[in-house]
Amino acid sequence: MAESKKQTLKKSLRSIRFTVWIYFAIFIISILIMIWISFTVSLEATYRTEKTSDITSIANYILTQWGEEGFTTDALDRIAHDNDTCVLIQDRYGLSVYSYDVMGKNCLLHSSGTSLAKYRKLAYESPTGIYYAEIKNSRFENNTLMFAMLIGTKEKPTGYLMLNTSLEPLESTVDILRVQMLQVSLAMLVLAFGISIFLSSLVATPIVRITRSAEKLAQGDYNVKFNGRGYTETEQLAETLNYASNEITKVDTMRRDLMANISHDLRTPLTMVKAYAEMIRDLSGDDPVKRDEHLGIIIEESDRLAALVNDIMDLTKLENGSTELNKEPFCVGSRLKEIMTRYTLLSERDGYKFYVSADEEAWGEADLIKFDQIIYNLVNNAVNYSGEEKSIYIMEICTPKTIQISVTDTGEGIDKELMPLIFDRYYRAEKHKREVIGTGLGLSIVKQIFILHGFKFGVKSEEGVGSTFWFEMDRVKKPGEK
């Protein structure tokens, strides 16, 4: 019981729903951590950097406008007031040229205890001519930014521009923001977990539906339908599984038909073998003529039984890819005529007529044993379905690059809706028909040989007229031919 709970927990932890939820949660928490780090570590530093940059910009603007026509002390007063900054401009001797105090007693520039000469010297000695530092106002215990800039050059200094602004105490502000950040973070966490649970469920739902349908399919319910609605990928997966389900349904139906057909074909010769063996035992054992006739039927039915087993074995080998091809060039027309000489007995005995049109100059390349098997099976199929006329046409049509071979019967033809199934390994047009020759698996074997060779193939049929099975192979040069 405990082991089962562990297995269930392990599966839950590996589920898509849990995975999406945990990754989304990690993503949100990571963002919040980054915000907190940025807020607590860099807020004050960023504030001081921005303040210094603002003071530098103000100083550069004042120096640019200083001495320009139309730039009055009123304009300078406005700049100092708008930026909450004390401004002091001195000549090279330290005499005041302009002064504006916006901070009252908080301004270090206008405080009697501030040594302005020190800051002039520091600005003069600076490589850039600029000096700034954060200085504490001991009187009011607040931090201020002191800025001093050399006017002119070090060789010919004309004066100094000094600015002083208060650095607002951030501790109380940070504390307030920290409380607000905590509240916002908690709200975001709750919202994020809710959204992540919703999204994970949204992502997992179509997959869960497909999984449940797959479980039903595995249990033998081939009528199950897969629903992957929600995402393109799951819809494609559902379509594929629906197709697979339909194919499995067809295979299962055809498997049942095959078993019924094979059992029928096996039962018939076995029944006849047993019946005629009993007749020999009980009736014709002493009559040489009857005995030979009955033994001939037993041999014929045994041959049919052996042929059926051999065809099933050949089909199995072809389908599982264990058959190897031994290709070699050969004259296709000569091979066709040689094969058709073996149907002389059938023609003389049963009245079948075979018409062969072959080009003895065209050469192709194939496994000769498999090629013979193709022709035998196509001709046998035509014999079985040639109808009352009993005419079969074997034709070879050659082009400079290809050789097309067709076998045509004069039977009833094939229904259009049955055409896609005619080569199926389990399909037979007449389930209870007993073939004149062959075992009924010939077209399935032929299809696999076509695929193995890479031949193009097909069938054309007209109801009431007959059917034509064809295949096409590449033409090759005769050995020794340039």
mmCIF file of N, CA and C in Angstrom, residues 84-160:
data_model
loop_
_atom_site.group_PDB
_atom_site.id
_atom_site.type_symbol
_atom_site.label_atom_id
_atom_site.label_comp_id
_atom_site.label_asym_id
_atom_site.label_seq_id
_atom_site.Cartn_x
_atom_site.Cartn_y
_atom_site.Cartn_z
ATOM 1 N N ASP A 84 16.343 73.080 -6.577
ATOM 2 C CA ASP A 84 16.595 73.033 -5.133
ATOM 3 C C ASP A 84 18.093 72.929 -4.838
ATOM 4 N N THR A 85 18.851 73.806 -5.496
ATOM 5 C CA THR A 85 20.321 73.737 -5.419
ATOM 6 C C THR A 85 20.888 75.121 -5.100
ATOM 7 N N CYS A 86 21.812 75.183 -4.131
ATOM 8 C CA CYS A 86 22.536 76.432 -3.856
ATOM 9 C C CYS A 86 23.611 76.621 -4.921
ATOM 10 N N VAL A 87 23.750 77.849 -5.406
ATOM 11 C CA VAL A 87 24.723 78.151 -6.450
ATOM 12 C C VAL A 87 25.640 79.272 -5.967
ATOM 13 N N LEU A 88 26.952 79.066 -6.192
ATOM 14 C CA LEU A 88 27.929 80.091 -5.842
ATOM 15 C C LEU A 88 28.978 80.140 -6.945
ATOM 16 N N ILE A 89 29.147 81.336 -7.547
ATOM 17 C CA ILE A 89 30.170 81.526 -8.570
ATOM 18 C C ILE A 89 31.182 82.530 -8.033
ATOM 19 N N GLN A 90 32.473 82.136 -8.022
ATOM 20 C CA GLN A 90 33.552 82.989 -7.547
ATOM 21 C C GLN A 90 34.561 83.214 -8.655
ATOM 22 N N ASP A 91 35.270 84.351 -8.531
ATOM 23 C CA ASP A 91 36.343 84.570 -9.499
ATOM 24 C C ASP A 91 37.562 83.780 -9.065
ATOM 25 N N ARG A 92 38.671 83.958 -9.784
ATOM 26 C CA ARG A 92 39.865 83.156 -9.511
ATOM 27 C C ARG A 92 40.466 83.448 -8.139
ATOM 28 N N TYR A 93 40.051 84.584 -7.543
ATOM 29 C CA TYR A 93 40.609 84.962 -6.239
ATOM 30 C C TYR A 93 39.674 84.563 -5.083
ATOM 31 N N GLY A 94 38.559 84.009 -5.416
ATOM 32 C CA GLY A 94 37.639 83.583 -4.378
ATOM 33 C C GLY A 94 36.591 84.607 -4.028
ATOM 34 N N LEU A 95 36.501 85.681 -4.812
ATOM 35 C CA LEU A 95 35.474 86.683 -4.552
ATOM 36 C C LEU A 95 34.172 86.275 -5.212
ATOM 37 N N SER A 96 33.079 86.483 -4.525
ATOM 38 C CA SER A 96 31.776 86.049 -5.000
ATOM 39 C C SER A 96 31.319 86.887 -6.182
ATOM 40 N N VAL A 97 30.931 86.224 -7.261
ATOM 41 C CA VAL A 97 30.380 86.872 -8.450
ATOM 42 C C VAL A 97 28.865 86.703 -8.496
ATOM 43 N N TYR A 98 28.435 85.546 -8.042
ATOM 44 C CA TYR A 98 26.990 85.270 -7.996
ATOM 45 C C TYR A 98 26.743 84.297 -6.861
ATOM 46 N N SER A 99 25.615 84.501 -6.166
ATOM 47 C CA SER A 99 25.283 83.617 -5.050
ATOM 48 C C SER A 99 23.783 83.488 -4.936
ATOM 49 N N TYR A 100 23.328 82.236 -4.713
ATOM 50 C CA TYR A 100 21.904 82.003 -4.494
ATOM 51 C C TYR A 100 21.760 80.859 -3.501
ATOM 52 N N ASP A 101 21.005 81.133 -2.434
ATOM 53 C CA ASP A 101 20.850 80.159 -1.365
ATOM 54 C C ASP A 101 19.389 79.749 -1.283
ATOM 55 N N VAL A 102 19.099 78.447 -1.598
ATOM 56 C CA VAL A 102 17.731 77.970 -1.531
ATOM 57 C C VAL A 102 17.493 77.091 -0.315
ATOM 58 N N MET A 103 18.588 76.750 0.410
ATOM 59 C CA MET A 103 18.473 75.810 1.513
ATOM 60 C C MET A 103 18.605 76.470 2.885
ATOM 61 N N GLY A 104 18.822 77.761 2.887
ATOM 62 C CA GLY A 104 18.941 78.448 4.168
ATOM 63 C C GLY A 104 20.139 77.938 4.956
ATOM 64 N N LYS A 105 19.923 77.613 6.184
ATOM 65 C CA LYS A 105 21.011 77.181 7.053
ATOM 66 C C LYS A 105 21.558 75.789 6.680
ATOM 67 N N ASN A 106 20.848 75.087 5.834
ATOM 68 C CA ASN A 106 21.328 73.760 5.413
ATOM 69 C C ASN A 106 22.396 73.851 4.346
ATOM 70 N N CYS A 107 22.571 74.997 3.722
ATOM 71 C CA CYS A 107 23.509 75.140 2.612
ATOM 72 C C CYS A 107 24.928 75.285 3.134
ATOM 73 N N LEU A 108 25.823 74.397 2.709
ATOM 74 C CA LEU A 108 27.215 74.453 3.142
ATOM 75 C C LEU A 108 27.976 75.572 2.448
ATOM 76 N N LEU A 109 27.540 75.948 1.242
ATOM 77 C CA LEU A 109 28.245 77.005 0.523
ATOM 78 C C LEU A 109 28.149 78.342 1.240
ATOM 79 N N HIS A 110 27.036 78.532 1.935
ATOM 80 C CA HIS A 110 26.823 79.811 2.598
ATOM 81 C C HIS A 110 26.991 79.705 4.105
ATOM 82 N N SER A 111 27.550 78.608 4.532
ATOM 83 C CA SER A 111 27.810 78.424 5.960
ATOM 84 C C SER A 111 29.198 78.946 6.298
ATOM 85 N N SER A 112 29.316 79.654 7.379
ATOM 86 C CA SER A 112 30.599 80.247 7.767
ATOM 87 C C SER A 112 31.640 79.196 8.117
ATOM 88 N N GLY A 113 31.228 78.002 8.429
ATOM 89 C CA GLY A 113 32.179 76.974 8.842
ATOM 90 C C GLY A 113 32.733 76.162 7.694
ATOM 91 N N THR A 114 32.324 76.460 6.470
ATOM 92 C CA THR A 114 32.785 75.689 5.314
ATOM 93 C C THR A 114 33.987 76.365 4.681
ATOM 94 N N SER A 115 35.036 75.610 4.456
ATOM 95 C CA SER A 115 36.240 76.121 3.812
ATOM 96 C C SER A 115 36.088 75.954 2.316
ATOM 97 N N LEU A 116 35.658 77.009 1.644
ATOM 98 C CA LEU A 116 35.465 76.938 0.197
ATOM 99 C C LEU A 116 36.784 76.842 -0.551
ATOM 100 N N ALA A 117 37.854 77.386 0.057
ATOM 101 C CA ALA A 117 39.162 77.317 -0.592
ATOM 102 C C ALA A 117 39.587 75.872 -0.806
ATOM 103 N N LYS A 118 39.222 75.003 0.115
ATOM 104 C CA LYS A 118 39.593 73.579 -0.005
ATOM 105 C C LYS A 118 38.945 72.968 -1.244
ATOM 106 N N TYR A 119 37.688 73.311 -1.482
ATOM 107 C CA TYR A 119 36.989 72.731 -2.609
ATOM 108 C C TYR A 119 37.466 73.323 -3.932
ATOM 109 N N ARG A 120 37.857 74.646 -3.879
ATOM 110 C CA ARG A 120 38.438 75.230 -5.095
ATOM 111 C C ARG A 120 39.730 74.510 -5.448
ATOM 112 N N LYS A 121 40.535 74.239 -4.432
ATOM 113 C CA LYS A 121 41.807 73.573 -4.662
ATOM 114 C C LYS A 121 41.596 72.155 -5.196
ATOM 115 N N LEU A 122 40.642 71.442 -4.612
ATOM 116 C CA LEU A 122 40.375 70.073 -5.062
ATOM 117 C C LEU A 122 39.885 70.062 -6.520
ATOM 118 N N ALA A 123 39.062 71.037 -6.874
ATOM 119 C CA ALA A 123 38.599 71.115 -8.261
ATOM 120 C C ALA A 123 39.745 71.442 -9.198
ATOM 121 N N TYR A 124 40.644 72.371 -8.763
ATOM 122 C CA TYR A 124 41.784 72.774 -9.574
ATOM 123 C C TYR A 124 42.723 71.592 -9.807
ATOM 124 N N GLU A 125 42.929 70.793 -8.758
ATOM 125 C CA GLU A 125 43.881 69.675 -8.852
ATOM 126 C C GLU A 125 43.278 68.439 -9.526
ATOM 127 N N SER A 126 41.989 68.417 -9.696
ATOM 128 C CA SER A 126 41.347 67.267 -10.351
ATOM 129 C C SER A 126 41.704 67.240 -11.831
ATOM 130 N N PRO A 127 41.979 66.079 -12.405
ATOM 131 C CA PRO A 127 42.330 65.992 -13.843
ATOM 132 C C PRO A 127 41.238 66.544 -14.746
ATOM 133 N N THR A 128 40.001 66.445 -14.288
ATOM 134 C CA THR A 128 38.885 66.920 -15.116
ATOM 135 C C THR A 128 38.444 68.325 -14.762
ATOM 136 N N GLY A 129 38.992 68.852 -13.701
ATOM 137 C CA GLY A 129 38.578 70.171 -13.245
ATOM 138 C C GLY A 129 37.278 70.136 -12.489
ATOM 139 N N ILE A 130 36.872 68.944 -12.086
ATOM 140 C CA ILE A 130 35.601 68.792 -11.369
ATOM 141 C C ILE A 130 35.855 67.976 -10.116
ATOM 142 N N TYR A 131 35.220 68.407 -9.048
ATOM 143 C CA TYR A 131 35.290 67.654 -7.801
ATOM 144 C C TYR A 131 33.895 67.607 -7.196
ATOM 145 N N TYR A 132 33.498 66.416 -6.746
ATOM 146 C CA TYR A 132 32.217 66.321 -6.024
ATOM 147 C C TYR A 132 32.358 65.236 -4.969
ATOM 148 N N ALA A 133 31.615 65.442 -3.894
ATOM 149 C CA ALA A 133 31.666 64.485 -2.787
ATOM 150 C C ALA A 133 30.412 64.613 -1.951
ATOM 151 N N GLU A 134 30.081 63.505 -1.293
ATOM 152 C CA GLU A 134 28.949 63.502 -0.381
ATOM 153 C C GLU A 134 29.458 63.936 1.002
ATOM 154 N N ILE A 135 28.943 65.044 1.480
ATOM 155 C CA ILE A 135 29.424 65.620 2.748
ATOM 156 C C ILE A 135 28.269 65.739 3.723
ATOM 157 N N LYS A 136 28.552 65.376 4.940
ATOM 158 C CA LYS A 136 27.518 65.417 5.965
ATOM 159 C C LYS A 136 27.450 66.799 6.602
ATOM 160 N N ASN A 137 26.274 67.319 6.701
ATOM 161 C CA ASN A 137 26.061 68.595 7.396
ATOM 162 C C ASN A 137 25.935 68.262 8.885
ATOM 163 N N SER A 138 27.019 68.557 9.616
ATOM 164 C CA SER A 138 27.075 68.167 11.035
ATOM 165 C C SER A 138 26.037 68.892 11.879
ATOM 166 N N ARG A 139 25.603 70.019 11.389
ATOM 167 C CA ARG A 139 24.648 70.795 12.177
ATOM 168 C C ARG A 139 23.274 70.118 12.199
ATOM 169 N N PHE A 140 22.856 69.635 11.035
ATOM 170 C CA PHE A 140 21.517 69.061 10.928
ATOM 171 C C PHE A 140 21.548 67.550 10.665
ATOM 172 N N GLU A 141 22.739 66.991 10.675
ATOM 173 C CA GLU A 141 22.913 65.548 10.520
ATOM 174 C C GLU A 141 22.246 65.016 9.245
ATOM 175 N N ASN A 142 22.416 65.776 8.168
ATOM 176 C CA ASN A 142 21.899 65.287 6.890
ATOM 177 C C ASN A 142 23.015 65.318 5.851
ATOM 178 N N ASN A 143 22.920 64.493 4.865
ATOM 179 C CA ASN A 143 23.937 64.401 3.815
ATOM 180 C C ASN A 143 23.623 65.367 2.688
ATOM 181 N N THR A 144 24.705 65.977 2.173
ATOM 182 C CA THR A 144 24.557 66.881 1.037
ATOM 183 C C THR A 144 25.597 66.517 -0.015
ATOM 184 N N LEU A 145 25.340 66.971 -1.214
ATOM 185 C CA LEU A 145 26.278 66.738 -2.305
ATOM 186 C C LEU A 145 26.976 68.059 -2.614
ATOM 187 N N MET A 146 28.310 68.072 -2.478
ATOM 188 C CA MET A 146 29.114 69.252 -2.766
ATOM 189 C C MET A 146 29.751 69.066 -4.143
ATOM 190 N N PHE A 147 29.607 70.109 -4.971
ATOM 191 C CA PHE A 147 30.112 70.052 -6.331
ATOM 192 C C PHE A 147 30.913 71.315 -6.621
ATOM 193 N N ALA A 148 32.135 71.143 -7.145
ATOM 194 C CA ALA A 148 32.985 72.295 -7.492
ATOM 195 C C ALA A 148 33.563 72.069 -8.873
ATOM 196 N N MET A 149 33.533 73.132 -9.730
ATOM 197 C CA MET A 149 34.023 72.998 -11.092
ATOM 198 C C MET A 149 34.877 74.212 -11.445
ATOM 199 N N LEU A 150 36.009 73.954 -12.065
ATOM 200 C CA LEU A 150 36.920 75.021 -12.504
ATOM 201 C C LEU A 150 36.350 75.671 -13.751
ATOM 202 N N ILE A 151 36.352 77.025 -13.746
ATOM 203 C CA ILE A 151 35.936 77.768 -14.935
ATOM 204 C C ILE A 151 37.191 78.227 -15.657
ATOM 205 N N GLY A 152 37.270 77.973 -16.937
ATOM 206 C CA GLY A 152 38.474 78.283 -17.693
ATOM 207 C C GLY A 152 39.391 77.069 -17.753
ATOM 208 N N THR A 153 40.713 77.332 -17.827
ATOM 209 C CA THR A 153 41.694 76.251 -17.863
ATOM 210 C C THR A 153 42.605 76.365 -16.662
ATOM 211 N N LYS A 154 43.401 75.316 -16.440
ATOM 212 C CA LYS A 154 44.323 75.352 -15.303
ATOM 213 C C LYS A 154 45.401 76.406 -15.511
ATOM 214 N N GLU A 155 45.756 76.635 -16.764
ATOM 215 C CA GLU A 155 46.751 77.676 -17.031
ATOM 216 C C GLU A 155 46.163 79.067 -16.840
ATOM 217 N N LYS A 156 44.887 79.219 -17.209
ATOM 218 C CA LYS A 156 44.231 80.530 -17.088
ATOM 219 C C LYS A 156 42.870 80.355 -16.441
ATOM 220 N N PRO A 157 42.834 80.052 -15.141
ATOM 221 C CA PRO A 157 41.530 79.904 -14.468
ATOM 222 C C PRO A 157 40.848 81.260 -14.338
ATOM 223 N N THR A 158 39.552 81.255 -14.626
ATOM 224 C CA THR A 158 38.790 82.513 -14.512
ATOM 225 C C THR A 158 37.861 82.517 -13.322
ATOM 226 N N GLY A 159 37.613 81.364 -12.736
ATOM 227 C CA GLY A 159 36.743 81.315 -11.571
ATOM 228 C C GLY A 159 36.330 79.893 -11.242
ATOM 229 N N TYR A 160 35.339 79.803 -10.340
ATOM 230 C CA TYR A 160 34.867 78.491 -9.895
ATOM 231 C C TYR A 160 33.350 78.521 -9.753
#
